[in-house]
mmCIF file of C-alpha atoms in Angstrom:
data_model
loop_
_atom_site.group_PDB
_atom_site.id
_atom_site.type_symbol
_atom_site.label_atom_id
_atom_site.label_comp_id
_atom_site.label_asym_id
_atom_site.label_seq_id
_atom_site.Cartn_x
_atom_site.Cartn_y
_atom_site.Cartn_z
ATOM 1 C CA MET A 957 277.146 118.995 121.069
ATOM 2 C CA ALA A 958 275.641 120.439 124.241
ATOM 3 C CA ARG A 959 274.482 123.520 122.359
ATOM 4 C CA VAL A 960 272.052 121.417 120.328
ATOM 5 C CA PHE A 961 269.832 121.324 123.382
ATOM 6 C CA GLN A 962 269.707 125.086 123.941
ATOM 7 C CA VAL A 963 266.301 126.393 122.899
ATOM 8 C CA PRO A 964 264.361 129.601 123.495
ATOM 9 C CA ALA A 965 261.902 129.794 126.387
ATOM 10 C CA GLY A 966 259.016 127.397 125.826
ATOM 11 C CA SER A 967 258.714 124.798 123.088
ATOM 12 C CA SER A 968 257.325 124.485 119.583
ATOM 13 C CA ARG A 969 254.027 123.400 121.127
ATOM 14 C CA SER A 970 253.926 126.361 123.475
ATOM 15 C CA GLY A 971 254.915 128.656 120.607
ATOM 16 C CA ALA A 972 251.954 127.395 118.584
ATOM 17 C CA ARG A 973 249.766 127.936 121.622
ATOM 18 C CA ARG A 974 250.934 131.556 121.849
ATOM 19 C CA ALA A 975 250.318 132.088 118.130
ATOM 20 C CA ALA A 976 246.775 130.786 118.550
ATOM 21 C CA GLY A 977 246.149 133.323 121.280
ATOM 22 C CA THR A 978 246.323 133.211 125.053
ATOM 23 C CA PRO A 979 243.685 134.071 127.646
ATOM 24 C CA ALA A 980 243.438 137.706 128.607
ATOM 25 C CA ALA A 981 245.464 138.588 131.654
ATOM 26 C CA PRO A 982 243.422 138.825 134.852
ATOM 27 C CA ALA A 983 242.993 142.266 136.374
ATOM 28 C CA PRO A 984 245.850 143.283 138.687
ATOM 29 C CA ALA A 985 245.326 143.618 142.405
ATOM 30 C CA PRO A 986 243.929 147.002 143.488
ATOM 31 C CA ALA A 987 246.383 149.659 144.613
ATOM 32 C CA PRO A 988 247.004 149.770 148.372
ATOM 33 C CA ARG A 989 244.980 152.242 150.430
ATOM 34 C CA PRO A 990 246.850 154.905 152.430
ATOM 35 C CA GLY A 991 248.725 153.249 155.279
ATOM 36 C CA GLU A 992 248.720 149.816 153.640
ATOM 37 C CA GLN A 993 251.996 148.162 152.641
ATOM 38 C CA LYS A 994 252.660 147.804 148.940
ATOM 39 C CA ALA A 995 252.393 144.346 147.408
ATOM 40 C CA GLY A 996 255.191 142.779 145.399
ATOM 41 C CA ILE A 997 258.600 141.237 145.985
ATOM 42 C CA VAL A 998 260.020 142.862 149.110
ATOM 43 C CA ALA A 999 263.319 140.952 149.266
ATOM 44 C CA GLY A 1000 265.206 138.081 147.703
ATOM 45 C CA TYR A 1001 267.778 135.777 149.272
ATOM 46 C CA LEU A 1002 270.378 133.394 147.983
ATOM 47 C CA ALA A 1003 269.556 130.676 150.507
ATOM 48 C CA PRO A 1004 271.649 127.497 150.044
ATOM 49 C CA HIS A 1005 270.308 124.197 151.301
ATOM 50 C CA PRO A 1006 273.150 121.914 152.522
ATOM 51 C CA PRO A 1007 271.481 119.352 154.815
ATOM 52 C CA HIS A 1008 274.415 119.717 157.199
ATOM 53 C CA LEU A 1009 273.164 123.149 158.277
ATOM 54 C CA VAL A 1010 269.795 121.794 159.376
ATOM 55 C CA TYR A 1011 271.525 118.832 161.023
ATOM 56 C CA ALA A 1012 273.796 121.199 162.965
ATOM 57 C CA GLU A 1013 270.786 123.184 164.256
ATOM 58 C CA ASN A 1014 269.185 120.098 165.905
ATOM 59 C CA PRO A 1015 265.578 121.158 165.210
ATOM 60 C CA PRO A 1016 262.909 118.845 166.663
ATOM 61 C CA GLN A 1017 261.663 117.962 163.154
ATOM 62 C CA ASN A 1018 264.988 116.363 162.179
ATOM 63 C CA GLU A 1019 265.716 112.893 163.571
ATOM 64 C CA PRO A 1020 269.565 112.884 163.586
ATOM 65 C CA ARG A 1021 271.374 114.765 166.390
ATOM 66 C CA SER A 1022 274.588 116.753 166.011
ATOM 67 C CA THR A 1023 277.104 118.636 168.150
ATOM 68 C CA GLY A 1024 277.027 121.748 165.929
ATOM 69 C CA GLY A 1025 279.272 122.897 163.098
ATOM 70 C CA TRP A 1026 279.222 125.322 160.130
ATOM 71 C CA GLU A 1027 278.521 128.154 162.546
ATOM 72 C CA VAL A 1028 279.398 131.077 160.237
ATOM 73 C CA LEU A 1029 276.816 130.012 157.655
ATOM 74 C CA ARG A 1030 274.282 129.381 160.404
ATOM 75 C CA TRP A 1031 274.939 132.845 161.851
ATOM 76 C CA GLY A 1032 274.307 134.248 158.375
ATOM 77 C CA TYR A 1033 270.945 132.508 158.365
ATOM 78 C CA GLU A 1034 270.179 133.975 161.807
ATOM 79 C CA GLU A 1035 270.659 137.444 160.298
ATOM 80 C CA LEU A 1036 268.552 136.454 157.276
ATOM 81 C CA ARG A 1037 265.719 135.459 159.604
ATOM 82 C CA ARG A 1038 265.902 138.777 161.470
ATOM 83 C CA ARG A 1039 265.756 140.741 158.217
ATOM 84 C CA LEU A 1040 263.027 138.549 156.728
ATOM 85 C CA ARG A 1041 260.758 139.333 159.694
ATOM 86 C CA ALA A 1042 261.386 143.057 159.246
ATOM 87 C CA HIS A 1043 260.096 142.804 155.652
ATOM 88 C CA ARG A 1044 256.745 141.429 156.935
ATOM 89 C CA PRO A 1045 256.048 139.100 153.988
ATOM 90 C CA ASP A 1046 252.785 137.279 153.363
ATOM 91 C CA VAL A 1047 254.458 134.330 151.651
ATOM 92 C CA LEU A 1048 257.808 132.686 150.903
ATOM 93 C CA VAL A 1049 258.421 131.548 147.309
ATOM 94 C CA VAL A 1050 261.284 129.094 146.849
ATOM 95 C CA HIS A 1051 263.070 127.621 143.834
ATOM 96 C CA ALA A 1052 265.484 124.797 144.622
ATOM 97 C CA PRO A 1053 267.513 122.406 142.414
ATOM 98 C CA HIS A 1054 266.359 119.034 143.744
ATOM 99 C CA TRP A 1055 262.690 118.903 142.830
ATOM 100 C CA ILE A 1056 263.782 117.818 139.391
ATOM 101 C CA THR A 1057 261.305 117.871 136.520
ATOM 102 C CA MET A 1058 262.503 116.964 133.043
ATOM 103 C CA VAL A 1059 259.480 118.424 131.229
ATOM 104 C CA GLY A 1060 258.501 121.945 132.123
ATOM 105 C CA HIS A 1061 258.151 123.774 135.418
ATOM 106 C CA HIS A 1062 255.920 122.468 138.189
ATOM 107 C CA VAL A 1063 254.372 124.424 141.058
ATOM 108 C CA ASN A 1064 253.286 122.768 144.313
ATOM 109 C CA CYS A 1065 249.565 123.476 144.733
ATOM 110 C CA VAL A 1066 248.940 120.949 147.556
ATOM 111 C CA PRO A 1067 247.312 122.924 150.418
ATOM 112 C CA ASN A 1068 249.074 121.166 153.302
ATOM 113 C CA PRO A 1069 252.138 119.087 152.371
ATOM 114 C CA ARG A 1070 253.077 116.692 155.189
ATOM 115 C CA GLY A 1071 255.581 113.877 155.418
ATOM 116 C CA ILE A 1072 259.249 113.086 155.907
ATOM 117 C CA SER A 1073 261.961 114.382 153.592
ATOM 118 C CA VAL A 1074 265.173 112.327 153.415
ATOM 119 C CA GLU A 1075 268.415 113.473 151.819
ATOM 120 C CA PRO A 1076 269.394 110.494 149.622
ATOM 121 C CA ILE A 1077 273.182 110.930 149.992
ATOM 122 C CA PHE A 1078 273.128 111.955 153.666
ATOM 123 C CA PRO A 1079 270.179 110.092 155.225
ATOM 124 C CA HIS A 1080 272.187 109.903 158.460
ATOM 125 C CA LEU A 1081 272.029 113.726 158.623
ATOM 126 C CA PHE A 1082 268.639 114.701 157.210
ATOM 127 C CA ARG A 1083 265.362 112.902 157.978
ATOM 128 C CA TYR A 1084 263.023 115.825 158.423
ATOM 129 C CA HIS A 1085 259.318 115.724 159.327
ATOM 130 C CA TYR A 1086 257.546 118.617 157.592
ATOM 131 C CA ASP A 1087 254.027 120.055 157.810
ATOM 132 C CA PHE A 1088 253.369 123.425 156.153
ATOM 133 C CA ARG A 1089 250.774 125.498 154.317
ATOM 134 C CA THR A 1090 250.816 126.385 150.622
ATOM 135 C CA ASP A 1091 249.494 129.683 149.280
ATOM 136 C CA VAL A 1092 247.407 127.870 146.676
ATOM 137 C CA ASP A 1093 246.002 131.026 145.070
ATOM 138 C CA LEU A 1094 249.491 132.361 144.375
ATOM 139 C CA ALA A 1095 250.721 128.933 143.244
ATOM 140 C CA GLU A 1096 247.900 128.661 140.712
ATOM 141 C CA ALA A 1097 248.597 132.214 139.530
ATOM 142 C CA ILE A 1098 252.258 131.334 138.870
ATOM 143 C CA VAL A 1099 251.136 128.373 136.754
ATOM 144 C CA GLU A 1100 248.824 130.653 134.762
ATOM 145 C CA GLU A 1101 251.443 133.362 134.268
ATOM 146 C CA GLY A 1102 254.010 130.756 133.220
ATOM 147 C CA GLU A 1103 251.640 129.404 130.584
ATOM 148 C CA ARG A 1104 250.869 132.923 129.415
ATOM 149 C CA ALA A 1105 254.630 133.492 128.980
ATOM 150 C CA GLY A 1106 254.889 130.395 126.779
ATOM 151 C CA LEU A 1107 256.414 128.045 129.357
ATOM 152 C CA VAL A 1108 255.331 124.458 129.873
ATOM 153 C CA THR A 1109 253.950 124.666 133.422
ATOM 154 C CA SER A 1110 252.034 122.209 135.589
ATOM 155 C CA ALA A 1111 250.259 122.352 138.930
ATOM 156 C CA LEU A 1112 251.162 119.564 141.367
ATOM 157 C CA ARG A 1113 247.991 118.607 143.230
ATOM 158 C CA GLU A 1114 248.856 115.065 144.357
ATOM 159 C CA ASP A 1115 248.686 114.714 148.141
ATOM 160 C CA GLY A 1116 251.422 112.590 149.643
ATOM 161 C CA VAL A 1117 254.179 113.494 147.170
ATOM 162 C CA ARG A 1118 257.414 113.819 149.146
ATOM 163 C CA VAL A 1119 258.882 117.325 149.181
ATOM 164 C CA ASP A 1120 262.573 117.389 148.293
ATOM 165 C CA TYR A 1121 265.216 118.097 150.903
ATOM 166 C CA ALA A 1122 266.525 121.266 149.210
ATOM 167 C CA THR A 1123 263.133 122.949 149.373
ATOM 168 C CA ILE A 1124 262.632 121.854 152.991
ATOM 169 C CA GLY A 1125 266.169 122.804 153.995
ATOM 170 C CA ALA A 1126 265.981 126.315 152.555
ATOM 171 C CA LEU A 1127 262.550 126.940 154.053
ATOM 172 C CA HIS A 1128 263.568 125.673 157.486
ATOM 173 C CA LEU A 1129 266.751 127.731 157.588
ATOM 174 C CA ALA A 1130 264.877 130.880 156.487
ATOM 175 C CA ASN A 1131 261.832 130.366 158.721
ATOM 176 C CA PRO A 1132 262.130 127.540 161.265
ATOM 177 C CA ASP A 1133 258.777 128.534 162.809
ATOM 178 C CA TRP A 1134 257.011 127.581 159.552
ATOM 179 C CA ASP A 1135 254.360 130.204 160.271
ATOM 180 C CA LEU A 1136 254.258 131.664 156.761
ATOM 181 C CA PRO A 1137 252.609 130.047 153.742
ATOM 182 C CA VAL A 1138 254.867 128.783 150.986
ATOM 183 C CA VAL A 1139 254.993 128.323 147.241
ATOM 184 C CA SER A 1140 257.646 125.932 145.889
ATOM 185 C CA LEU A 1141 258.751 125.608 142.263
ATOM 186 C CA SER A 1142 260.498 122.727 140.552
ATOM 187 C CA ALA A 1143 263.828 122.860 138.755
ATOM 188 C CA ASN A 1144 263.547 121.965 135.098
ATOM 189 C CA ASN A 1145 266.871 120.223 134.703
ATOM 190 C CA ASN A 1146 266.978 119.604 130.975
ATOM 191 C CA PRO A 1147 269.339 122.585 130.660
ATOM 192 C CA TYR A 1148 271.259 121.356 133.716
ATOM 193 C CA TYR A 1149 272.004 117.976 132.158
ATOM 194 C CA TYR A 1150 272.031 118.646 128.429
ATOM 195 C CA SER A 1151 273.385 122.147 127.787
ATOM 196 C CA ASP A 1152 275.966 124.572 129.068
ATOM 197 C CA ALA A 1153 273.988 126.803 131.402
ATOM 198 C CA SER A 1154 270.961 127.774 129.297
ATOM 199 C CA LEU A 1155 269.375 130.214 131.759
ATOM 200 C CA ALA A 1156 267.073 132.250 129.506
ATOM 201 C CA GLU A 1157 264.040 130.152 130.407
ATOM 202 C CA MET A 1158 264.666 130.806 134.111
ATOM 203 C CA GLU A 1159 264.462 134.538 133.397
ATOM 204 C CA THR A 1160 261.055 133.977 131.805
ATOM 205 C CA LEU A 1161 259.925 131.985 134.838
ATOM 206 C CA GLY A 1162 261.147 134.767 137.125
ATOM 207 C CA VAL A 1163 259.116 137.403 135.285
ATOM 208 C CA ALA A 1164 256.045 135.144 135.402
ATOM 209 C CA THR A 1165 256.547 134.702 139.144
ATOM 210 C CA ARG A 1166 256.704 138.457 139.681
ATOM 211 C CA ARG A 1167 253.552 139.037 137.665
ATOM 212 C CA ALA A 1168 251.680 136.433 139.705
ATOM 213 C CA ILE A 1169 252.825 137.983 142.986
ATOM 214 C CA GLU A 1170 251.763 141.463 141.922
ATOM 215 C CA ARG A 1171 248.474 140.237 140.472
ATOM 216 C CA THR A 1172 247.481 138.482 143.690
ATOM 217 C CA GLY A 1173 248.520 141.396 145.897
ATOM 218 C CA ARG A 1174 251.066 139.441 147.933
ATOM 219 C CA ARG A 1175 254.116 140.741 149.786
ATOM 220 C CA ALA A 1176 256.606 138.010 148.911
ATOM 221 C CA VAL A 1177 260.132 137.062 149.904
ATOM 222 C CA LEU A 1178 261.948 134.905 147.337
ATOM 223 C CA LEU A 1179 264.456 132.177 148.194
ATOM 224 C CA GLY A 1180 266.806 131.005 145.451
ATOM 225 C CA SER A 1181 268.410 127.901 146.921
ATOM 226 C CA ASN A 1182 271.703 127.354 145.090
ATOM 227 C CA SER A 1183 275.138 126.605 146.423
ATOM 228 C CA LEU A 1184 278.024 128.270 144.556
ATOM 229 C CA SER A 1185 281.107 126.167 143.649
ATOM 230 C CA HIS A 1186 279.986 122.572 143.687
ATOM 231 C CA LEU A 1187 282.924 120.174 143.628
ATOM 232 C CA HIS A 1188 282.797 118.206 146.867
ATOM 233 C CA TRP A 1189 284.447 115.416 148.818
ATOM 234 C CA ASP A 1190 283.334 111.831 148.248
ATOM 235 C CA THR A 1191 284.061 110.829 151.853
ATOM 236 C CA GLU A 1192 283.345 112.550 155.151
ATOM 237 C CA PRO A 1193 285.024 112.416 158.555
ATOM 238 C CA GLU A 1194 283.810 109.955 161.165
ATOM 239 C CA LEU A 1195 282.156 112.883 162.920
ATOM 240 C CA PRO A 1196 280.354 114.811 160.122
ATOM 241 C CA GLU A 1197 280.561 118.081 162.039
ATOM 242 C CA ASP A 1198 284.350 117.859 162.493
ATOM 243 C CA MET A 1199 285.295 121.324 161.228
ATOM 244 C CA SER A 1200 288.987 120.445 160.986
ATOM 245 C CA ALA A 1201 288.032 118.561 157.799
ATOM 246 C CA GLU A 1202 286.044 121.469 156.308
ATOM 247 C CA ARG A 1203 287.758 123.551 153.634
ATOM 248 C CA PRO A 1204 287.328 124.548 149.956
ATOM 249 C CA PHE A 1205 287.759 121.795 147.385
ATOM 250 C CA ASN A 1206 290.731 123.664 145.929
ATOM 251 C CA HIS A 1207 291.969 127.205 145.536
ATOM 252 C CA ALA A 1208 290.461 127.645 142.064
ATOM 253 C CA GLN A 1209 286.977 126.844 143.390
ATOM 254 C CA TYR A 1210 287.405 129.298 146.264
ATOM 255 C CA ALA A 1211 288.788 132.004 143.974
ATOM 256 C CA GLY A 1212 285.844 131.577 141.609
ATOM 257 C CA ASP A 1213 283.410 132.051 144.469
ATOM 258 C CA MET A 1214 285.216 135.167 145.661
ATOM 259 C CA GLU A 1215 285.136 136.688 142.185
ATOM 260 C CA LEU A 1216 281.379 136.134 141.937
ATOM 261 C CA LEU A 1217 280.721 137.438 145.451
ATOM 262 C CA GLN A 1218 282.771 140.562 144.762
ATOM 263 C CA THR A 1219 280.559 141.225 141.738
ATOM 264 C CA ILE A 1220 277.490 140.721 143.927
ATOM 265 C CA ARG A 1221 278.847 143.103 146.567
ATOM 266 C CA GLU A 1222 279.669 145.802 144.039
ATOM 267 C CA GLY A 1223 276.427 145.592 142.048
ATOM 268 C CA PRO A 1224 274.373 146.220 140.072
ATOM 269 C CA THR A 1225 272.771 142.823 139.617
ATOM 270 C CA SER A 1226 272.747 143.192 135.818
ATOM 271 C CA ARG A 1227 276.483 142.368 135.879
ATOM 272 C CA LEU A 1228 275.552 138.877 137.097
ATOM 273 C CA LYS A 1229 273.969 138.037 133.748
ATOM 274 C CA ASP A 1230 277.514 137.561 132.446
ATOM 275 C CA ALA A 1231 279.197 136.657 135.745
ATOM 276 C CA VAL A 1232 276.968 133.671 136.598
ATOM 277 C CA PRO A 1233 277.658 131.682 133.367
ATOM 278 C CA LYS A 1234 281.361 132.431 133.756
ATOM 279 C CA HIS A 1235 281.237 131.159 137.354
ATOM 280 C CA ILE A 1236 279.366 128.011 136.274
ATOM 281 C CA GLU A 1237 282.082 127.229 133.739
ATOM 282 C CA ALA A 1238 284.878 127.804 136.275
ATOM 283 C CA THR A 1239 283.442 126.021 139.327
ATOM 284 C CA ALA A 1240 280.709 123.555 138.268
ATOM 285 C CA SER A 1241 278.429 125.908 140.190
ATOM 286 C CA GLU A 1242 274.998 124.760 141.316
ATOM 287 C CA THR A 1243 273.634 128.049 139.980
ATOM 288 C CA LYS A 1244 273.424 126.092 136.718
ATOM 289 C CA ALA A 1245 270.069 124.827 138.025
ATOM 290 C CA GLY A 1246 268.756 128.374 137.600
ATOM 291 C CA SER A 1247 267.495 129.342 141.058
ATOM 292 C CA LEU A 1248 269.660 132.459 141.325
ATOM 293 C CA THR A 1249 268.782 133.595 137.800
ATOM 294 C CA TRP A 1250 265.065 133.059 138.532
ATOM 295 C CA LEU A 1251 265.404 135.099 141.730
ATOM 296 C CA LEU A 1252 267.131 138.100 140.151
ATOM 297 C CA ALA A 1253 264.913 138.085 137.047
ATOM 298 C CA ALA A 1254 261.823 138.044 139.265
ATOM 299 C CA MET A 1255 263.200 141.109 141.036
ATOM 300 C CA GLY A 1256 263.801 142.827 137.686
ATOM 301 C CA TRP A 1257 267.606 142.681 137.935
ATOM 302 C CA PRO A 1258 267.537 145.556 140.437
ATOM 303 C CA ASP A 1259 270.163 148.285 140.257
ATOM 304 C CA VAL A 1260 271.539 147.461 143.704
ATOM 305 C CA ALA A 1261 274.365 145.512 145.302
ATOM 306 C CA GLY A 1262 273.762 142.303 147.206
ATOM 307 C CA ASP A 1263 274.550 142.126 150.921
ATOM 308 C CA VAL A 1264 276.652 139.015 151.596
ATOM 309 C CA LEU A 1265 275.650 137.849 155.082
ATOM 310 C CA ALA A 1266 277.908 134.779 155.208
ATOM 311 C CA TYR A 1267 280.140 132.492 153.166
ATOM 312 C CA GLY A 1268 281.437 129.050 154.049
ATOM 313 C CA THR A 1269 282.066 125.592 152.687
ATOM 314 C CA VAL A 1270 280.059 122.420 153.308
ATOM 315 C CA ILE A 1271 281.853 119.198 152.280
ATOM 316 C CA ALA A 1272 284.009 121.577 150.185
ATOM 317 C CA THR A 1273 281.140 123.217 148.253
ATOM 318 C CA GLY A 1274 280.923 127.010 148.455
ATOM 319 C CA ASN A 1275 277.804 128.483 150.022
ATOM 320 C CA ALA A 1276 276.780 132.105 150.492
ATOM 321 C CA VAL A 1277 273.795 133.703 152.201
ATOM 322 C CA VAL A 1278 272.973 136.932 150.341
ATOM 323 C CA GLU A 1279 270.192 139.526 150.530
ATOM 324 C CA TRP A 1280 268.873 141.776 147.770
ATOM 325 C CA VAL A 1281 266.271 144.443 148.531
ATOM 326 C CA PRO A 1282 264.703 146.041 145.434
#
């Protein structure tokens, strides 16, 4: 029954729109002059968003206070931050599972999102005050390239809309200084709820994202914010950061994560086209939301191995911090 809801990228309406003709593509950005750094995607990271990691860091923006915890994953993010700076990006582009849109793909085009983001299941851990800048020109270009590719895309321009905790969590953990502009994309979760891992549309969105980045001349770092295995406890210890209670949900979930990570470590990324759906089936993986597929498709499924910077569990879910450099 689930397969009834699997459809090609776009819809019948968008297909008719393509048949009727689409606007000519804008001219690409000029080539860099000698000494200038080349535009494009300079790195991509699997950057999971468990609110516990932000909670454990005790940043001033987050109201709850902790005594630490989940150090190995947090050390992985420390290394991610060091490497991200070395890439000297102009912008961070993030796709996360919890800005859920049921029709199409939305791109945040609000110039200065501000507010408080609350994790609905763990409000005692994550009440985060955010204030950041959006690269509006790039955001609008992603909308245009998505439409040109036949996707249903929309630009969010409503001030005051609360930014989801997954987007905020991934961005904070990757760049707690918040000194780089951001573009955030929604997760179209029709495939997530109604089919068995239909990821083809996320590949189309990834290609559209790359084209927009190259067209606008940006040096971009991409953040795909999925956890891996996603079965989790329904209760937590009295002290949330009590690491004696932290372990994989079961051996099968852990083994599934290790199989996927071994494929990542061996490369090339093209092997993940088959490995990710297999992992989703075995572990209820959050990669079903498409962030990892979007990330690797945007990078052109590069012929490289991923560098696993850390792996650990959070309330039993598997989480890995991984870098790919094209």
